[in-house]
Tab-separated table of C-alpha atoms and ligand atoms in Angstrom:
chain	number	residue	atom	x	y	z
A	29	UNK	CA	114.130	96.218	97.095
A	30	UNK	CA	110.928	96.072	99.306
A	31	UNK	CA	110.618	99.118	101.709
A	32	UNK	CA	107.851	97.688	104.850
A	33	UNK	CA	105.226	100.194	105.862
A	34	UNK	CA	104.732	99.660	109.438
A	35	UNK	CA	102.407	100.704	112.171
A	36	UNK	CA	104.052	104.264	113.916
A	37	UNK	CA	101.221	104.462	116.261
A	38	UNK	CA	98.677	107.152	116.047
A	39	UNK	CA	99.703	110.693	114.735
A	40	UNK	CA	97.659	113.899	113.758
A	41	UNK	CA	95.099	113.714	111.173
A	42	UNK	CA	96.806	116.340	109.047
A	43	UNK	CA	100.268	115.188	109.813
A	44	UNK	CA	102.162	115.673	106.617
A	45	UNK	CA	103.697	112.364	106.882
A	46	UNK	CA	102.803	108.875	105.417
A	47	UNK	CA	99.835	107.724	107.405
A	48	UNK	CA	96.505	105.617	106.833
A	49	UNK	CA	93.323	107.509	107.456
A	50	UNK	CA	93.357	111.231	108.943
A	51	UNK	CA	91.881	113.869	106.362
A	52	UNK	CA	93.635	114.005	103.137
A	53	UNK	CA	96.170	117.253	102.074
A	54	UNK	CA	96.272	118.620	98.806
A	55	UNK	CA	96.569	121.817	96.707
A	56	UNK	CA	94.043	124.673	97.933
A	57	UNK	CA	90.929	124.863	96.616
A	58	UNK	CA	90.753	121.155	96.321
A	59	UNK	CA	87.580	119.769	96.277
A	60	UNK	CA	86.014	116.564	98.037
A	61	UNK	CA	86.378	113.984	95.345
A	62	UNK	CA	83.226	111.957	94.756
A	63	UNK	CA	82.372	108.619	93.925
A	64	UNK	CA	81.726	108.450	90.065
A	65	UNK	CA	79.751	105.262	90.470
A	66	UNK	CA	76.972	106.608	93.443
A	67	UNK	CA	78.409	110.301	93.596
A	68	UNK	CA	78.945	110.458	97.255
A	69	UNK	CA	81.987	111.556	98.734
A	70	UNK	CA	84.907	109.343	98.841
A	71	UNK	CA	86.520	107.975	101.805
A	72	UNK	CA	90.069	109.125	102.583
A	73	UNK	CA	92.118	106.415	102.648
A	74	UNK	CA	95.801	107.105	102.999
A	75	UNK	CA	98.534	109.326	102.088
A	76	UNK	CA	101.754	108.116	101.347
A	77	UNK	CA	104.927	110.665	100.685
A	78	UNK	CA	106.838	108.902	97.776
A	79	UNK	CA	109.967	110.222	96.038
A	80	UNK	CA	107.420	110.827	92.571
A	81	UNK	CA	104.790	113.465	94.878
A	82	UNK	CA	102.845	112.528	97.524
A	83	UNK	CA	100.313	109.827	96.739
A	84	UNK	CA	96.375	110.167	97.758
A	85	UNK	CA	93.929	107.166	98.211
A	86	UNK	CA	90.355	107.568	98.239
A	87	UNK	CA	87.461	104.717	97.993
A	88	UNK	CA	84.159	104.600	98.193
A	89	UNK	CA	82.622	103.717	101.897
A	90	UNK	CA	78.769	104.072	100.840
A	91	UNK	CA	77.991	100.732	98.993
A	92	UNK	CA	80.238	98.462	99.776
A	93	UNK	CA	81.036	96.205	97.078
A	94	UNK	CA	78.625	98.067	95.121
A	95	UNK	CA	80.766	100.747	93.226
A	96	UNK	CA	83.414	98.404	91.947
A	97	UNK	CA	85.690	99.525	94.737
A	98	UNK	CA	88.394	97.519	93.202
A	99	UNK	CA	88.314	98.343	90.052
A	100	UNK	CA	91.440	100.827	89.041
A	101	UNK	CA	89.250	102.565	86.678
A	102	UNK	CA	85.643	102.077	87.522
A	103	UNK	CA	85.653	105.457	89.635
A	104	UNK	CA	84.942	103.350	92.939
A	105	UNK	CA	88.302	104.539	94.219
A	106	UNK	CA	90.802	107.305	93.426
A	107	UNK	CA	94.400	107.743	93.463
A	108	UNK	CA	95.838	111.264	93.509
A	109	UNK	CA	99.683	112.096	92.839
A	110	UNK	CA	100.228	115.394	94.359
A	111	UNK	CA	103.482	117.873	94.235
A	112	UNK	CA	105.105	117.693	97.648
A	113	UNK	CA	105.071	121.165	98.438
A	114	UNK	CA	102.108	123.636	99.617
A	115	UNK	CA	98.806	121.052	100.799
A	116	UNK	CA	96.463	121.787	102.828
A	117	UNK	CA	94.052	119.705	104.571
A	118	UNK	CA	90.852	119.122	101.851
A	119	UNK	CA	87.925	121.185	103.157
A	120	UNK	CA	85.493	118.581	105.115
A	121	UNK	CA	81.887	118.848	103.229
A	122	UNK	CA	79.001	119.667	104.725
A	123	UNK	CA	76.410	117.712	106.002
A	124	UNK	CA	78.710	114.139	105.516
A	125	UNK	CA	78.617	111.236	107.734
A	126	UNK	CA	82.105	111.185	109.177
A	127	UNK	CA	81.998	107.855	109.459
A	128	UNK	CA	82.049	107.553	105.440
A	129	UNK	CA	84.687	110.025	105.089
A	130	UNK	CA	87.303	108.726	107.323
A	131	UNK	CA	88.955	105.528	108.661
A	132	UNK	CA	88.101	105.002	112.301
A	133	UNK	CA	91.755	105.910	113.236
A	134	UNK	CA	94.785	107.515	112.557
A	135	UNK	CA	98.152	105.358	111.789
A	136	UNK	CA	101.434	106.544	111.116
A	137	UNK	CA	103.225	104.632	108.027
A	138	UNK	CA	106.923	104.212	108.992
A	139	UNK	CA	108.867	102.890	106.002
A	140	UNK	CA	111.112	100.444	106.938
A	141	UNK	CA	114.036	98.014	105.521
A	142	UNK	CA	112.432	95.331	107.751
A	143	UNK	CA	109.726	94.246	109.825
A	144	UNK	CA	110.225	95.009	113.667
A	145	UNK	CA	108.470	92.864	116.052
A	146	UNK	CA	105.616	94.190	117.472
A	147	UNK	CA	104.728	96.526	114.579
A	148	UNK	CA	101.990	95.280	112.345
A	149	UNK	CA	102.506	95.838	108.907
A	150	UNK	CA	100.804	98.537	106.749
A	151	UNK	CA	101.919	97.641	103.745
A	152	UNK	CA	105.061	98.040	101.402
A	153	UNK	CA	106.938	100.701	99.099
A	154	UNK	CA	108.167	99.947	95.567
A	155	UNK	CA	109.554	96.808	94.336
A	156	UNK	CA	107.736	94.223	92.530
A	157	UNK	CA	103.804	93.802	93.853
A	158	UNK	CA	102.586	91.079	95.871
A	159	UNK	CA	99.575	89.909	93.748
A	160	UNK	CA	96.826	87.805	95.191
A	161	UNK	CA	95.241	86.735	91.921
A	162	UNK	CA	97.003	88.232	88.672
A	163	UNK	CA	99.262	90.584	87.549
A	164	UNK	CA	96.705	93.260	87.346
A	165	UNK	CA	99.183	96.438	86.164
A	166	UNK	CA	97.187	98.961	84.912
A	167	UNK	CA	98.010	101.223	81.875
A	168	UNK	CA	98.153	104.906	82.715
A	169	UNK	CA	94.752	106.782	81.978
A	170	UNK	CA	97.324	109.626	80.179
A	171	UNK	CA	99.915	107.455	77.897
A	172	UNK	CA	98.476	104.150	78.074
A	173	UNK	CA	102.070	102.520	79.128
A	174	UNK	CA	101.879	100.108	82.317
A	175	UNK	CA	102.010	102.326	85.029
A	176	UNK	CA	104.834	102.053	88.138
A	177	UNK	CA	104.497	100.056	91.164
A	178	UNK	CA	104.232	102.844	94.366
A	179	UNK	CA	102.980	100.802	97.013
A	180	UNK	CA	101.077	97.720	98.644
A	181	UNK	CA	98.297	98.537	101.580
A	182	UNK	CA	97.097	95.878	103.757
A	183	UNK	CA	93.788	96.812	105.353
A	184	UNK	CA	94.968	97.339	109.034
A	185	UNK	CA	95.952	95.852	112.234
A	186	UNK	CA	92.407	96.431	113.667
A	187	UNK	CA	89.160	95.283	111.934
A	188	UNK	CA	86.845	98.512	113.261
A	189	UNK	CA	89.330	100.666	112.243
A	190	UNK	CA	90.572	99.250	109.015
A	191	UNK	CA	90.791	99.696	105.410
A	192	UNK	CA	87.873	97.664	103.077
A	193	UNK	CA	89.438	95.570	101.137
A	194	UNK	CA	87.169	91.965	100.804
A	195	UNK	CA	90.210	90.749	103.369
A	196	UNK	CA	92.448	91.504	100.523
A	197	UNK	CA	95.422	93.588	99.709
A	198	UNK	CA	95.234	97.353	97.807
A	199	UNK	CA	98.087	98.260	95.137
A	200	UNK	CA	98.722	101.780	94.254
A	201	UNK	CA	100.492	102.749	91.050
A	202	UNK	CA	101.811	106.087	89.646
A	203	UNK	CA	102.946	107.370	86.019
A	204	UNK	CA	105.870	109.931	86.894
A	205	UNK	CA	105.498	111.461	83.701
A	206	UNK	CA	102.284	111.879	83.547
A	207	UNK	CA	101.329	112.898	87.519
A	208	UNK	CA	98.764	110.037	87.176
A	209	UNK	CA	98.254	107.566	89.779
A	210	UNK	CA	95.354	104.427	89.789
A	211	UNK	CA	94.510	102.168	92.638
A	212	UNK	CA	92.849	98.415	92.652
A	213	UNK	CA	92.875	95.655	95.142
A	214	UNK	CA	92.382	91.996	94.989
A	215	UNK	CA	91.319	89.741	97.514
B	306	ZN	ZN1	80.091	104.859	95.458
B	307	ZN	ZN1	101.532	108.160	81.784
């Protein structure tokens, strides 16, 4: 069954709730993560609390198109299963255009068993994804089996604000077993 993300108005940007953009929360002492194609920092994406952890999304806001943003594995992006319990906002670093850190606003992610008029849609929980070109699952970087659907991510009600993804749609899968998770988008 498909569980609708939708748009719960603006909320703090360490609100330990599923939201799009904000600053990210994880275990402390976590570091920025980088981009592994241009090694700048990543660009907080989203946090969404799932039953498996709480689920991170980071991509890469410095070369658009040029890092293979899409790619689940080309390092472009990341995707970050975290335990529920103990995060703390990641430490801003120094020096960093916020602008290439952070999404222009703040968005609650109310899941939902249907959409409500008037609330754009985020995205979706679970159930089976949504491709736009081809069944894309991706094998789990720790045991190699396909990896589990966690959620869809459209790129937001409001263009300035909004997610990058070539007008397309992000997927986020997760290995339970493994604590892995992998993100990709097609457009
Ligand atoms: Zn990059
Ligand atoms: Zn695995």
């Amino acid at each position: 069954m498909t569980t609708w993300l939708l748009d719960g108005g603006p909320v703090a940007a360490d609100a330990p709730v599923s939201r799009t953009g904000g600053v990210p929360l994880a275990p402390a002492g976590t570091v920025w993560p980088v981009c592994r194609a241009c090694a700048g920092p990543l660009r907080f994406l989203a946090q969404l609390v799932l039953d498996a952890g709480v689920l991170a999304l980071f991509m890469c806001a410095h070369r658009p198109g040029g890092c293979a943003q899409w790619s689940p594995s080309a390092g472009g992006n990341l995707a970050l299963l975290l335990p529920a319990g103990g995060l703390v906002p990641v430490p801003v670093p120094r020096g960093a255009d916020p602008e290439v850190l952070a999404l222009g606003a703040v968005r609650a992610a109310l899941a939902a068993p249907a959409v409500t008029a008037g609330r754009a849609v985020l995205g979706v929980l679970g159930g089976e994804p949504d491709w736009l070109q081809y069944d894309e699952t991706p094998g789990c970087p720790g045991c190699a089996r396909p990896m589990e659907f966690a959620a869809g991510l459209e790129e937001g009600p409001d263009p300035v604000t909004s997610m990058n993804f070539g007008s397309g749609r992000g997927y986020a899968h997760v290995c339970r077993g493994c604590g892995r998770a992998a993100f990709l988008w097609q457009c």
